[in-house]
CSV table of C-alpha atoms and ligand atoms in Angstrom, one decimal:
chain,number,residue,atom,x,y,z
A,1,UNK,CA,0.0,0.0,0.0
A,2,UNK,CA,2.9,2.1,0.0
A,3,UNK,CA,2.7,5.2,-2.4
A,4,UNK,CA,-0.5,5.5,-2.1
A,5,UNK,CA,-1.6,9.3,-1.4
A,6,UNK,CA,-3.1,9.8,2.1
A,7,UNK,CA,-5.4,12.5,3.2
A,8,UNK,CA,-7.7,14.9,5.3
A,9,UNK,CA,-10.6,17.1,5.0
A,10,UNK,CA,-9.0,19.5,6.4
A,11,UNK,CA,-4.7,19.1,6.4
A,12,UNK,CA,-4.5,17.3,3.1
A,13,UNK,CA,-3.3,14.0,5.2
A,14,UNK,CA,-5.4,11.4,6.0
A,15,UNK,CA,-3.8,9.0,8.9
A,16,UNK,CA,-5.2,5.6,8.8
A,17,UNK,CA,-4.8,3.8,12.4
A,18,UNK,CA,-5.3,0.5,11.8
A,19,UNK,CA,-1.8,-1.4,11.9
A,20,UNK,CA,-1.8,-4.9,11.8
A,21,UNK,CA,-4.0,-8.1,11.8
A,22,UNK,CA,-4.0,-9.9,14.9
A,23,UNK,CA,-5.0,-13.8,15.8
A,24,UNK,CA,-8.6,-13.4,18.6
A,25,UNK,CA,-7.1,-16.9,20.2
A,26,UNK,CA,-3.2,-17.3,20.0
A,27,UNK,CA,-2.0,-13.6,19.3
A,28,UNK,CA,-0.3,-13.8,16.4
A,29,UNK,CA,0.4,-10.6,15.0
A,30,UNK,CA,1.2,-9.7,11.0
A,31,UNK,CA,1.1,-6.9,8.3
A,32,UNK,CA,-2.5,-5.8,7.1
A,33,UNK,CA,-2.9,-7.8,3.7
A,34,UNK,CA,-6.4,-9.8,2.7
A,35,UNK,CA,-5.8,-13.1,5.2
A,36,UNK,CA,-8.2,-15.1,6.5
A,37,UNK,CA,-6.6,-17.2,9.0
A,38,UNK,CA,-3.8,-17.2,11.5
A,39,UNK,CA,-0.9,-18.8,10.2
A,40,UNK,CA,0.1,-20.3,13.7
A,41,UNK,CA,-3.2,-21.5,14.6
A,42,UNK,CA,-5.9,-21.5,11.8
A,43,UNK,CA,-8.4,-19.4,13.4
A,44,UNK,CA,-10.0,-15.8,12.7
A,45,UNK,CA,-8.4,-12.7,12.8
A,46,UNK,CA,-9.5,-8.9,13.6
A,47,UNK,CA,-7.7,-5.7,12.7
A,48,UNK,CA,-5.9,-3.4,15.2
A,49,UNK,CA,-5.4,0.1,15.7
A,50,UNK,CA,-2.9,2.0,17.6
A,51,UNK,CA,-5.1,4.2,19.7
A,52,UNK,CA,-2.5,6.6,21.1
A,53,UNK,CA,-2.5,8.3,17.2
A,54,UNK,CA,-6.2,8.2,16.8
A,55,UNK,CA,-7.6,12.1,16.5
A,56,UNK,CA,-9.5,12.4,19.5
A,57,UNK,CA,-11.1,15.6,17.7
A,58,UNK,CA,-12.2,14.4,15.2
A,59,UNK,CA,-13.5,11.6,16.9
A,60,UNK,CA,-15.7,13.6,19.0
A,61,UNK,CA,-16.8,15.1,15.8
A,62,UNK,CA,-18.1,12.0,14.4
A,63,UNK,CA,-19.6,10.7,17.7
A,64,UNK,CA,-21.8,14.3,18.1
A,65,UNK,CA,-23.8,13.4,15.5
A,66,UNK,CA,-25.2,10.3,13.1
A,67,UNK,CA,-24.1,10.9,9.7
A,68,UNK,CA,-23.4,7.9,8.1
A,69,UNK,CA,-20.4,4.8,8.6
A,70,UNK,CA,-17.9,6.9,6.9
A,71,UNK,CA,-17.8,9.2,9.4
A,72,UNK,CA,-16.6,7.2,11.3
A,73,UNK,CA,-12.8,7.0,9.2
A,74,UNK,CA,-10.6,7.2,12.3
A,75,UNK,CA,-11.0,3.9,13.5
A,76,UNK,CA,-11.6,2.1,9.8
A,77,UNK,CA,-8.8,0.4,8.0
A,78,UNK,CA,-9.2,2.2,4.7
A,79,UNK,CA,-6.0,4.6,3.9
A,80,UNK,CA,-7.1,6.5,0.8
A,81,UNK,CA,-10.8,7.6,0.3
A,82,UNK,CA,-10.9,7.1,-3.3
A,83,UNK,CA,-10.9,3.6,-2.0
A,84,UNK,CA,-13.9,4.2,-0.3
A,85,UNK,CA,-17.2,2.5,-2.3
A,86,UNK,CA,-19.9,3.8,-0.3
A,87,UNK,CA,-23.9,3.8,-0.8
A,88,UNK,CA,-24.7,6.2,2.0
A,89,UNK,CA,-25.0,3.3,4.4
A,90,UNK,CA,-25.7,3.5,8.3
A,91,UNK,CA,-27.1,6.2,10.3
A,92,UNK,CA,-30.0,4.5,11.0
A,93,UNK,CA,-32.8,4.9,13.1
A,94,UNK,CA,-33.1,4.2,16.5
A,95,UNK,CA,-37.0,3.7,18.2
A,96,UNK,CA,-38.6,3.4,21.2
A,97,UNK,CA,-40.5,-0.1,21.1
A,98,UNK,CA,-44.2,0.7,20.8
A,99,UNK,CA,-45.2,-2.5,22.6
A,100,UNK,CA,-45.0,-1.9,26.5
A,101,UNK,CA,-42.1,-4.6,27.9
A,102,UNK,CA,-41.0,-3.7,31.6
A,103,UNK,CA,-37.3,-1.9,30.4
A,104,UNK,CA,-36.6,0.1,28.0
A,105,UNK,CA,-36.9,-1.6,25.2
A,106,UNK,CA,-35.4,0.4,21.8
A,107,UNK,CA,-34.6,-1.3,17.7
A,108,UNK,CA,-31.8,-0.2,16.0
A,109,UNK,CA,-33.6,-0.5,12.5
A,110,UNK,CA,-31.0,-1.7,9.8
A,111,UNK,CA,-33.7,-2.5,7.7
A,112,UNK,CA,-32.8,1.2,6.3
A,113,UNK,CA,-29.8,0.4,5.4
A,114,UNK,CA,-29.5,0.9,1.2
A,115,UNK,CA,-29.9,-2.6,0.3
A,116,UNK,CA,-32.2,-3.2,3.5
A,117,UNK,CA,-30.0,-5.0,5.5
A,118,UNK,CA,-27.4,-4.4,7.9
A,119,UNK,CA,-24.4,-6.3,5.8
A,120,UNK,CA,-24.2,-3.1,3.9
A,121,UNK,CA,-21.9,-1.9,6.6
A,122,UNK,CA,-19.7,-5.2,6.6
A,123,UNK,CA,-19.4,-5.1,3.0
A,124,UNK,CA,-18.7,-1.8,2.4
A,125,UNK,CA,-15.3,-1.2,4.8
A,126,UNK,CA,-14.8,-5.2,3.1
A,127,UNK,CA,-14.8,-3.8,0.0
A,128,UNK,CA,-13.5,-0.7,0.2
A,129,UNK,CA,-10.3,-2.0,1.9
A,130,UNK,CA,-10.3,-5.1,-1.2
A,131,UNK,CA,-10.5,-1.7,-3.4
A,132,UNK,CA,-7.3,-0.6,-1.6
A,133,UNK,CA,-5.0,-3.9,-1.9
A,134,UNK,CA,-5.9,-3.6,-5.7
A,135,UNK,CA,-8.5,-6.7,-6.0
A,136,UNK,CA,-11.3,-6.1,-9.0
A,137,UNK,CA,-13.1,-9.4,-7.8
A,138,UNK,CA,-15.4,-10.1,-4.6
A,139,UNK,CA,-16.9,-13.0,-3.4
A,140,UNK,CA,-19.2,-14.2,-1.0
A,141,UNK,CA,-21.2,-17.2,0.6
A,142,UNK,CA,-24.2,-15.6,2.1
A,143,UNK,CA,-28.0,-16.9,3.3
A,144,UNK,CA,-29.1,-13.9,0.9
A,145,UNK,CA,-28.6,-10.8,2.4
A,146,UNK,CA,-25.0,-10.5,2.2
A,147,UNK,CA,-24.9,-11.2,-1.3
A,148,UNK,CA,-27.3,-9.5,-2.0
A,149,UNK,CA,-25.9,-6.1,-0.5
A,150,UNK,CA,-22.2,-7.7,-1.9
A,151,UNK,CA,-23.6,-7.1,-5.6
A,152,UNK,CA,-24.9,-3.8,-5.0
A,153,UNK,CA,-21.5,-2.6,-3.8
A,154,UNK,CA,-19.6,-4.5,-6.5
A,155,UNK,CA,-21.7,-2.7,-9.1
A,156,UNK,CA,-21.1,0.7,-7.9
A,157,UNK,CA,-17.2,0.3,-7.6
A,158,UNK,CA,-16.9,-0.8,-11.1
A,159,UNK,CA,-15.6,-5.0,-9.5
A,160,UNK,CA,-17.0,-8.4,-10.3
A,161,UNK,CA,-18.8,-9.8,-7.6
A,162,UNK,CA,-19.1,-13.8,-7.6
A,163,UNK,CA,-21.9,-14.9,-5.2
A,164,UNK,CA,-22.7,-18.7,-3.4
A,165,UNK,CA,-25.9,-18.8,-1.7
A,166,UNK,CA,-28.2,-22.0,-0.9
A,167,UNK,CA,-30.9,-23.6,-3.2
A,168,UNK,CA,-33.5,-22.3,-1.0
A,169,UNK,CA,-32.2,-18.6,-1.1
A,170,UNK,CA,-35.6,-16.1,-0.8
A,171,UNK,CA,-36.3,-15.4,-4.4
A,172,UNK,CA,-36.3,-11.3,-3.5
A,173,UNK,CA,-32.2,-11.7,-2.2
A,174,UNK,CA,-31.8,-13.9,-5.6
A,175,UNK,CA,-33.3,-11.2,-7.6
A,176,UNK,CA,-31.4,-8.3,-6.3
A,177,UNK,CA,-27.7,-10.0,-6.4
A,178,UNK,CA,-28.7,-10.8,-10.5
A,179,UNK,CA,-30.1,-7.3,-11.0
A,180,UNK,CA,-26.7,-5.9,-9.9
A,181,UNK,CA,-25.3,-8.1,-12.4
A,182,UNK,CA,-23.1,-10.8,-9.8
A,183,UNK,CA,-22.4,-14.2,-10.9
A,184,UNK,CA,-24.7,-16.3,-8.9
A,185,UNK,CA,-24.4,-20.0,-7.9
A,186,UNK,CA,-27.1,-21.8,-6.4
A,187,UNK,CA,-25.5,-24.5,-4.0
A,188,UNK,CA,-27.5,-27.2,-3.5
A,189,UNK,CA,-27.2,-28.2,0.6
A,190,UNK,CA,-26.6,-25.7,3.5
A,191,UNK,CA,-25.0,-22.4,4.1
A,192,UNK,CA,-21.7,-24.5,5.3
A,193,UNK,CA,-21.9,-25.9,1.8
A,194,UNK,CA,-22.2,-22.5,0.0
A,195,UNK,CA,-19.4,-21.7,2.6
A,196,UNK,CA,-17.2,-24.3,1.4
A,197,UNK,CA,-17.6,-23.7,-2.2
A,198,UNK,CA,-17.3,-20.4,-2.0
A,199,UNK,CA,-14.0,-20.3,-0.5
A,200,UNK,CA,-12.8,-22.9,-2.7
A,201,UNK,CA,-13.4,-21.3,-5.9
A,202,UNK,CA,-12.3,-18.0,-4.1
A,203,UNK,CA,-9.2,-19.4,-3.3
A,204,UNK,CA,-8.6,-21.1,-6.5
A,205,UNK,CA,-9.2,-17.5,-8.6
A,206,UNK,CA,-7.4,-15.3,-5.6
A,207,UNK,CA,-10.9,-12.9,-5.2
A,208,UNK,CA,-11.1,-11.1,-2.1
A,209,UNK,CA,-13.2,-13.2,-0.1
A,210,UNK,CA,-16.1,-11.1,2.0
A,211,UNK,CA,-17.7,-14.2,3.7
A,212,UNK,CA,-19.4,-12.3,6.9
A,213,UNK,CA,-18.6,-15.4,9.3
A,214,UNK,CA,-15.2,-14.1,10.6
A,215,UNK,CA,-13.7,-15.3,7.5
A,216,UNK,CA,-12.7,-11.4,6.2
A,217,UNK,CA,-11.2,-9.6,9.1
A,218,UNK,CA,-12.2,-6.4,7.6
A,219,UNK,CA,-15.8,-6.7,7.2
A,220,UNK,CA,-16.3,-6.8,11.2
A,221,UNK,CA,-15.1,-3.6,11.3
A,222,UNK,CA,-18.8,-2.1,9.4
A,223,UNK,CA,-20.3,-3.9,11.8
A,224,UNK,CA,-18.8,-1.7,15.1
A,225,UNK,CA,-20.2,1.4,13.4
A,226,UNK,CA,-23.3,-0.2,14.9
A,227,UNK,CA,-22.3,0.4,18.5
A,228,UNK,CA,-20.3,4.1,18.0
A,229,UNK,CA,-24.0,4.6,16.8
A,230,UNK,CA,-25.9,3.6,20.2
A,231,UNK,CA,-23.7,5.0,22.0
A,232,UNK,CA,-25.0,9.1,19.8
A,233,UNK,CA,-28.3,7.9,20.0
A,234,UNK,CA,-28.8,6.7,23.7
A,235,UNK,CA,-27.1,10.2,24.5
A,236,UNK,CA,-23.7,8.8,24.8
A,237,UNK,CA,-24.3,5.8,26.9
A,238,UNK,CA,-24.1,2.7,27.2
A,239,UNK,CA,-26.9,0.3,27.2
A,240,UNK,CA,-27.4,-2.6,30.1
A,241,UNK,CA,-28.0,-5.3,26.8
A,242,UNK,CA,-27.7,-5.6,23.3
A,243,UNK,CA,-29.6,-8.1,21.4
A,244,UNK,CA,-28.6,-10.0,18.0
A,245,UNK,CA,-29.5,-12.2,16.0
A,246,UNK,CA,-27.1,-14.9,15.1
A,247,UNK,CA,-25.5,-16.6,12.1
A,248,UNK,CA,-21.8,-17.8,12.7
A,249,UNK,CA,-22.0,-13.9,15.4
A,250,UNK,CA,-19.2,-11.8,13.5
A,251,UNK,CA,-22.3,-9.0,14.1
A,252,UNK,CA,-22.3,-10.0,17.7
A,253,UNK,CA,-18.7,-9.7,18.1
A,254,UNK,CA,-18.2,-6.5,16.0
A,255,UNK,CA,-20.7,-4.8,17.9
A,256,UNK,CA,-19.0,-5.5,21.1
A,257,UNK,CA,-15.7,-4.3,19.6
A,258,UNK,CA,-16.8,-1.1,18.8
A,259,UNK,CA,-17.8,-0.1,22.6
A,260,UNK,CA,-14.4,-1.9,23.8
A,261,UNK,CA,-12.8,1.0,21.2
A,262,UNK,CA,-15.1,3.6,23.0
A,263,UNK,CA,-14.4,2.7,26.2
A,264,UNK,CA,-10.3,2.4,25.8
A,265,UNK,CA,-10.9,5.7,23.6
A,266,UNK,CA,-12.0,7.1,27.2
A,267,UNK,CA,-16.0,8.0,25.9
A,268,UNK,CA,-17.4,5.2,28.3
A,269,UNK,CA,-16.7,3.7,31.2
A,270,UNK,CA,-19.6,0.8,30.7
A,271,UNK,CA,-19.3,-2.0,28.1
A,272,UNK,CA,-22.6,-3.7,27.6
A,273,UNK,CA,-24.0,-7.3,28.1
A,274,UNK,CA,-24.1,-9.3,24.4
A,275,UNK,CA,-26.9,-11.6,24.3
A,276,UNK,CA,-27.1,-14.0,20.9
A,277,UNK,CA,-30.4,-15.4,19.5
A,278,UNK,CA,-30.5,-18.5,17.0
A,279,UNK,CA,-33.8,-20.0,16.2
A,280,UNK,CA,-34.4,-23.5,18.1
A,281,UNK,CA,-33.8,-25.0,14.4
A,282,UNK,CA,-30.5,-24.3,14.3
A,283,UNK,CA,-29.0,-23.4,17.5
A,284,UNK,CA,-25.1,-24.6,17.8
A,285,UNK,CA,-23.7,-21.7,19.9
A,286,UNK,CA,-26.8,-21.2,22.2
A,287,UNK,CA,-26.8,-25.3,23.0
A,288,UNK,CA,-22.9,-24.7,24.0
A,289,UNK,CA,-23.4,-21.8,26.3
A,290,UNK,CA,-26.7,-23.9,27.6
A,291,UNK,CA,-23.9,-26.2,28.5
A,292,UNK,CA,-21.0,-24.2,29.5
A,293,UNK,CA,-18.9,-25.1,26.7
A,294,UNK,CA,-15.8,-24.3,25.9
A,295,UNK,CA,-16.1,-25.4,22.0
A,296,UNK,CA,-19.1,-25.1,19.6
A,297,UNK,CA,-19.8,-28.2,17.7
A,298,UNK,CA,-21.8,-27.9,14.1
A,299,UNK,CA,-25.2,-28.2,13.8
A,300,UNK,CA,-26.9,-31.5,11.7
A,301,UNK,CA,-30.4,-30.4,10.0
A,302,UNK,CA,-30.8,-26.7,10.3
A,303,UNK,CA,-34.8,-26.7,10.2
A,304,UNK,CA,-36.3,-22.7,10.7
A,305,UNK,CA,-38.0,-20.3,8.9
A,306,UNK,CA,-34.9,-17.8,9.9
A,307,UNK,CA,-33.1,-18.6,7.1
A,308,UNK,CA,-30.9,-15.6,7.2
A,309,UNK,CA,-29.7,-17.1,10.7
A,310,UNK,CA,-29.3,-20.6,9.5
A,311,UNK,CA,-25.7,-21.5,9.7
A,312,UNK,CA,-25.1,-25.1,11.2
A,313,UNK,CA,-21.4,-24.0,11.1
A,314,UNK,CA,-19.9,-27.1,9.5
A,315,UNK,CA,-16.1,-27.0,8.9
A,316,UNK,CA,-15.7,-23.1,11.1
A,317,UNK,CA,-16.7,-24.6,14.4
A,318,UNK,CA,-13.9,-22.5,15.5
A,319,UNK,CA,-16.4,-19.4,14.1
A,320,UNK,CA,-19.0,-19.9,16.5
A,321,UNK,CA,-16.6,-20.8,19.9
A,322,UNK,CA,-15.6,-17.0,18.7
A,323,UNK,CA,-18.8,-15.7,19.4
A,324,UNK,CA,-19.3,-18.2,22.3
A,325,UNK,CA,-16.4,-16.4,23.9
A,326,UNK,CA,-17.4,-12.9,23.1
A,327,UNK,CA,-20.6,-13.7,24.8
A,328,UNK,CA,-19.1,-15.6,27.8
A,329,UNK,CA,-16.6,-11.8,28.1
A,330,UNK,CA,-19.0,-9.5,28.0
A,331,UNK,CA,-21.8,-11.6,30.8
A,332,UNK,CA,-24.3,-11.8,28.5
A,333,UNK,CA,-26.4,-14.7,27.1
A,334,UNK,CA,-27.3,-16.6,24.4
A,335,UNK,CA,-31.3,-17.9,23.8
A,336,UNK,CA,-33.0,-19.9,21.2
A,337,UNK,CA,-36.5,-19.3,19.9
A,338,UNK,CA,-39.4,-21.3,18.4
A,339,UNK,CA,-40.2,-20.3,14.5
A,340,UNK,CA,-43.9,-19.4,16.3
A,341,UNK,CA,-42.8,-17.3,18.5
A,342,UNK,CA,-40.5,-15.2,15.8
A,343,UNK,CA,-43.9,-15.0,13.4
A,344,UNK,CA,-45.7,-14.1,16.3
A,345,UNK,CA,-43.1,-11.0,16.9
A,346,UNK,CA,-42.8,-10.3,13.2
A,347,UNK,CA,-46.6,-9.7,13.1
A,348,UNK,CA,-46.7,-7.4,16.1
A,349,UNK,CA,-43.8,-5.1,14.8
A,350,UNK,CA,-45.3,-4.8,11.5
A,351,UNK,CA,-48.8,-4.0,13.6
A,352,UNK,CA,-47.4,-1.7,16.2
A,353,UNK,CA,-44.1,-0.6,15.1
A,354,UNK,CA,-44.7,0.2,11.3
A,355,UNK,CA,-41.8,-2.4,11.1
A,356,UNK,CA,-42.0,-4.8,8.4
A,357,UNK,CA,-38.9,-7.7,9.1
A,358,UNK,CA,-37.9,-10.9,8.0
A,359,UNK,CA,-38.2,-13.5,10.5
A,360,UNK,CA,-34.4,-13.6,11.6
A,361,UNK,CA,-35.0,-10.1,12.5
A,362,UNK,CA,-37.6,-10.5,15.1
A,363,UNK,CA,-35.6,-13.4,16.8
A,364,UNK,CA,-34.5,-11.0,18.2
A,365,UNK,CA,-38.0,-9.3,19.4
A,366,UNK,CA,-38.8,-12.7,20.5
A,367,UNK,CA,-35.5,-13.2,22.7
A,368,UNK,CA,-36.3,-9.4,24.6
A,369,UNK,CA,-39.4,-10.8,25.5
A,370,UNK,CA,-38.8,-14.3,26.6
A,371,UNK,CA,-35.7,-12.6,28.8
A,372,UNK,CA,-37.8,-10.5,30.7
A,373,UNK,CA,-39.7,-12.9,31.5
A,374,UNK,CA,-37.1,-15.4,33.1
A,375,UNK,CA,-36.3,-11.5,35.3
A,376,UNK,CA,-32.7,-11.8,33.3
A,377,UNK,CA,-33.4,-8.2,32.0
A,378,UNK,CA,-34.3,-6.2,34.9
A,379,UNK,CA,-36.9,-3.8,35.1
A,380,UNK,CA,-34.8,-0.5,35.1
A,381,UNK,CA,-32.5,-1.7,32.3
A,382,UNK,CA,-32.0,-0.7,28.5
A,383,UNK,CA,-32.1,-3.5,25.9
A,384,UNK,CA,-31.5,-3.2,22.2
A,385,UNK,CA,-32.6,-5.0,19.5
A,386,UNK,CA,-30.9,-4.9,16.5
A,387,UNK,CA,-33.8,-5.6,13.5
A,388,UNK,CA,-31.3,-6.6,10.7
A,389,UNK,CA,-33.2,-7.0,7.5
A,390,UNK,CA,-36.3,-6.3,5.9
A,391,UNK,CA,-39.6,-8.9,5.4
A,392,UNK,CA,-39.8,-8.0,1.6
A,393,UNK,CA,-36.8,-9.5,1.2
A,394,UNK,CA,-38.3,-12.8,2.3
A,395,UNK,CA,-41.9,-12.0,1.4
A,396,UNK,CA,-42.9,-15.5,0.0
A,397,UNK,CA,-42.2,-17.0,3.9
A,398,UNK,CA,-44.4,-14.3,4.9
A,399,UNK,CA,-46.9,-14.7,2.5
A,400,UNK,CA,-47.4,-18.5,3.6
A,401,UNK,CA,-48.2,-17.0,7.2
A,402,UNK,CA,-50.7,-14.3,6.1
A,403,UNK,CA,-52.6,-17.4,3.8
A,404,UNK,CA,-52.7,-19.4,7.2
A,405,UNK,CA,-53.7,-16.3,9.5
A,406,UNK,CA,-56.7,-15.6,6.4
A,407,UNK,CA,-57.7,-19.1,7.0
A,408,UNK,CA,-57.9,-19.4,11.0
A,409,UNK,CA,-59.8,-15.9,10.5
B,1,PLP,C1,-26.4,-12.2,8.3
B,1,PLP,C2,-27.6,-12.0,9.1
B,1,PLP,C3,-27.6,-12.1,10.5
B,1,PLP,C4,-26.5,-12.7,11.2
B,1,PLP,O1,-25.3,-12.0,11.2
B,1,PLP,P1,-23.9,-12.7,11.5
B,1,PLP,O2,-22.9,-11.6,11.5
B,1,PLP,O3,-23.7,-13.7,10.3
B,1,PLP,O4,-24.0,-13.4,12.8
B,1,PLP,C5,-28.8,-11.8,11.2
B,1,PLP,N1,-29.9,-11.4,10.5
B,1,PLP,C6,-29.9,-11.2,9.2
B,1,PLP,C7,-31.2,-10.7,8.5
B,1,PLP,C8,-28.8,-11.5,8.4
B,1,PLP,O5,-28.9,-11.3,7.1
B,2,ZN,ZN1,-3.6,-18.0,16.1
C-alpha cells in the first residue's frame, strides 16, 4: 500500500490507524494484507489500531452526531478515500419499542440500510479495503442478504462480484444480487456448503473473499459502526443489553468491539452485556453456552423459517466458539427461539411498530421478550434490538403466514 496518497478534509493528510491483523485466540500478529486465518493456529483474525494516534477531535466530531459509517474513518482500515465505495450506508434509526415490555426496550432499524439490511456496513469497509490492496473481484457465501448487498456494492465500484448462496435462497435476495449483475451460484445443501464452495473457488481464482462469518477480518469492522451509533443515539451511553441475531456472530462480536474501542478511547466507562439469539432449528452456539462449553460443535439439520440465521457452522466450528467467547466476556447470554414465537413477533412489529422484518430479525423481538420474563433483563434496564433486515426481502415466507392467519380468521 505504499505510495499511495493519504489525506484529510481539512490538512491534506489522511492517517489511517489501523496497523496490523491480529490472531482473537493465539495472538499472532502480521502486516494488514487480505488473510483469512492465523498462520500459527488457523483461526480468525480482527484488525488493530494504535489508539494513542487516533484524533481524538475528530472523533468527537463523528460521535456528536449520526451521519453515516464513513464518518466514522478514524477507526476504519481504509487509507485512501478514493478507496472508499460507499452507498450512504448506516445512520439509522433508533426507536422506542411501541409495545409496553418492563425496560426500555429500543430497535436499531437496519432495515434502512440501502440494500435493506445491515451487511451493507460489513461489506462496504470489506470492499472498500479489497478496493485498496488492488482486488477487482469479490466473493461471498451468504443466506441472501449479504450477497445480495455484496452485488450492490460491487456494481457501484466498477468490481465483479461472484456470489454462493443456498438452493433455497428467498427469491427477492436472488433477484437483487442478479439485477446488480453478480455471478450467482445456487449451491445445493446448506450455508456451510455454499461456505465451502465459495472459499474454494475464491481461493482457487485469488478474489477477495467477504464471507461475513469471521472469515474477512475487515468486514467486522462495518459492523462496530453499529455500536459508535448507540452510543450518539442513547445520549452517549451505554446500554445494560444488546440483542442479535445470530449466524456464525461476527455482528455479535463486532458490535461488542466497537464499545471496547469507545471505552479504551476514554467516551465510556460501561461496556454492555451481548446476548445472541439462533432459532431453536439451528442453534449450535446457544446449545454450547446452555452447557458451559468451551467449544461449539456444528449443527446436523438446520430446520427454521430464519433462514438468514441458519448456519449449522460445519467445517468453522472455530467461528461460532468465537462468538461463544465474546458472549461468555462481555456476561451476556445466548437464547434460542421457536419459529412461532418469531412470526408471532414479526406480526406485532409490523402491527405496532410500522416495522416490516424478516423472521431472523424478530428473533431478536422474540429473545427481549422471553428474557424479561425469566427476570434476566431487569426492570430499570436498557435492551437493544438490532432488527437486521427487511420482510420484503423474504416475502414468500411471509406470505405462507398471512394465507394461514386468512384461514384461521
Ligand atoms: C447475516 C444476518 C444475520 C447474522 O449476522 P452474522 O454476522 O452472520 O452473525 C442476522 N440477521 C440477518 C437478517 C442476516 O442477514
Ligand atoms: Zn492464532
Amino acid at each position: 500500500m505504499d505510495g499511495i496518497t493519504k489525506w484529510n478534509a481539512r490538512e491534506g493528510v489522511w492517517q489511517m490507524h489501523a496497523k496490523k491483523l491480529k490472531c482473537w485466540k493465539c495472538n499472532w500478529e502480521g502486516a494488514l494484507a487480505m488473510k483469512y486465518e492465523c498462520p500459527v493456529c488457523g483461526n480468525s483474525l480482527e484488525v488493530v489500531y494504535d489508539y494513542e494516534e487516533v484524533n481524538k477531535e475528530n472523533l468527537e466530531k463523528a460521535l456528536s452526531g449520526c451521519s453515516g459509517l464513513w464518518s466514522f474513518t478514524e477507526l476504519l482500515p481504509v487509507r485512501n478515500p478514493e478507496h472508499i465505495i460507499s452507498l450512504n450506508e448506516g445512520a439509522t434509526p433508533l426507536y422506542r419499542s411501541s409495545e409496553e415490555f418492563e425496560c426500555q426496550v429500543y430497535w436499531k432499524d437496519e432495515t434502512r440500510n440501502p440494500t435493506l439490511s445491515f451487511k451493507d456496513r460489513p461489506n462496504s469497509v470489506g470492499i472498500s479495503v479489497a478496493k485498496e490492496f488492488g482486488f477487482q473481484n469479490v466473493s461471498i457465501a451468504s443466506t441472501g442478504n449479504g450477497g445480495a448487498s455484496l452485488s450492490a456494492y460491487a456494481a457501484k465500484g466498477k468490481m465483479q462480484c461472484h456470489i454462493c448462496i443456498p438452493e433455497s435462497t428467498p427469491q427477492g435476495k436472488v433477484v437483487q444480487a442478479e439485477y446488480h449483475g453478480a455471478e450467482l451460484v445456487l449451491c445445493k445443501g446448506d450455508y456451510s456448503d455454499s461456505y465451502q464452495y465459495n472459499k474454494q473457488q475464491s481461493e482457487k481464482n485469488k478474489w477477495a473473499n467477504m464471507t461475513s462469518t469471521y472469515l474477512n477480518p475487515y468486514t467486522m469492522e462495518g459492523d462496530k459502526t453499529i455500536a459508535y451509533e448507540l452510543f450518539i443515539q442513547l445520549g452517549r451511553k451505554v446500554p445494560e443489553w444488546v440483542v442479535v441475531p445470530l449466524g456464525a456472530g461476527a455482528m455479535l462480536t463486532g458490535i461488542y468491539k466497537g464499545f471496547v474501542e469507545l471505552k479504551r478511547l476514554g467516551f465510556c466507562s460501561e461496556l454492555p452485556k451481548m446476548i445472541g439469539v439462533q432459532a431453536e432449528g439451528c442453534a449450535p452456539i446457544v446449545d454450547a453456552w446452555l452447557n458451559k462449553q468451551d467449544e461449539v460443535q456444528h449443527w446436523d439439520k438446520c430446520r427454521t423459517i430464519a433462514g438468514a440465521i441458519a448456519d449449522p457452522l460445519k467445517g468453522y466450528e472455530k467461528d461460532g466458539t468465537r462468538t461463544l467467547h465474546c458472549i461468555y466476556e462481555s456476561k451476556g447470554a445466548a437464547v434460542k427461539v421457536s419459529d412461532k414465537e418469531i412470526m408471532y413477533w414479526v406480526k406485532q412489529l409490523a402491527e405496532r411498530d410500522g416495522l416490516f422484518v424478516e423472521p431472523a430479525s424478530a428473533s431478536a423481538v422474540a429473545a427481549i421478550a422471553q428474557l424479561l420474563k425469566e427476570r434476566v433483563i431487569k426492570e430499570d434496564e436498557t435492551a437493544i434490538g438490532i432488527i437486521t433486515a427487511h420482510g420484503l426481502k423474504d416475502s414468500e415466507e411471509l406470505e405462507k403466514y398471512i394465507e394461514h392467519a386468512r384461514e384461521d380468521g
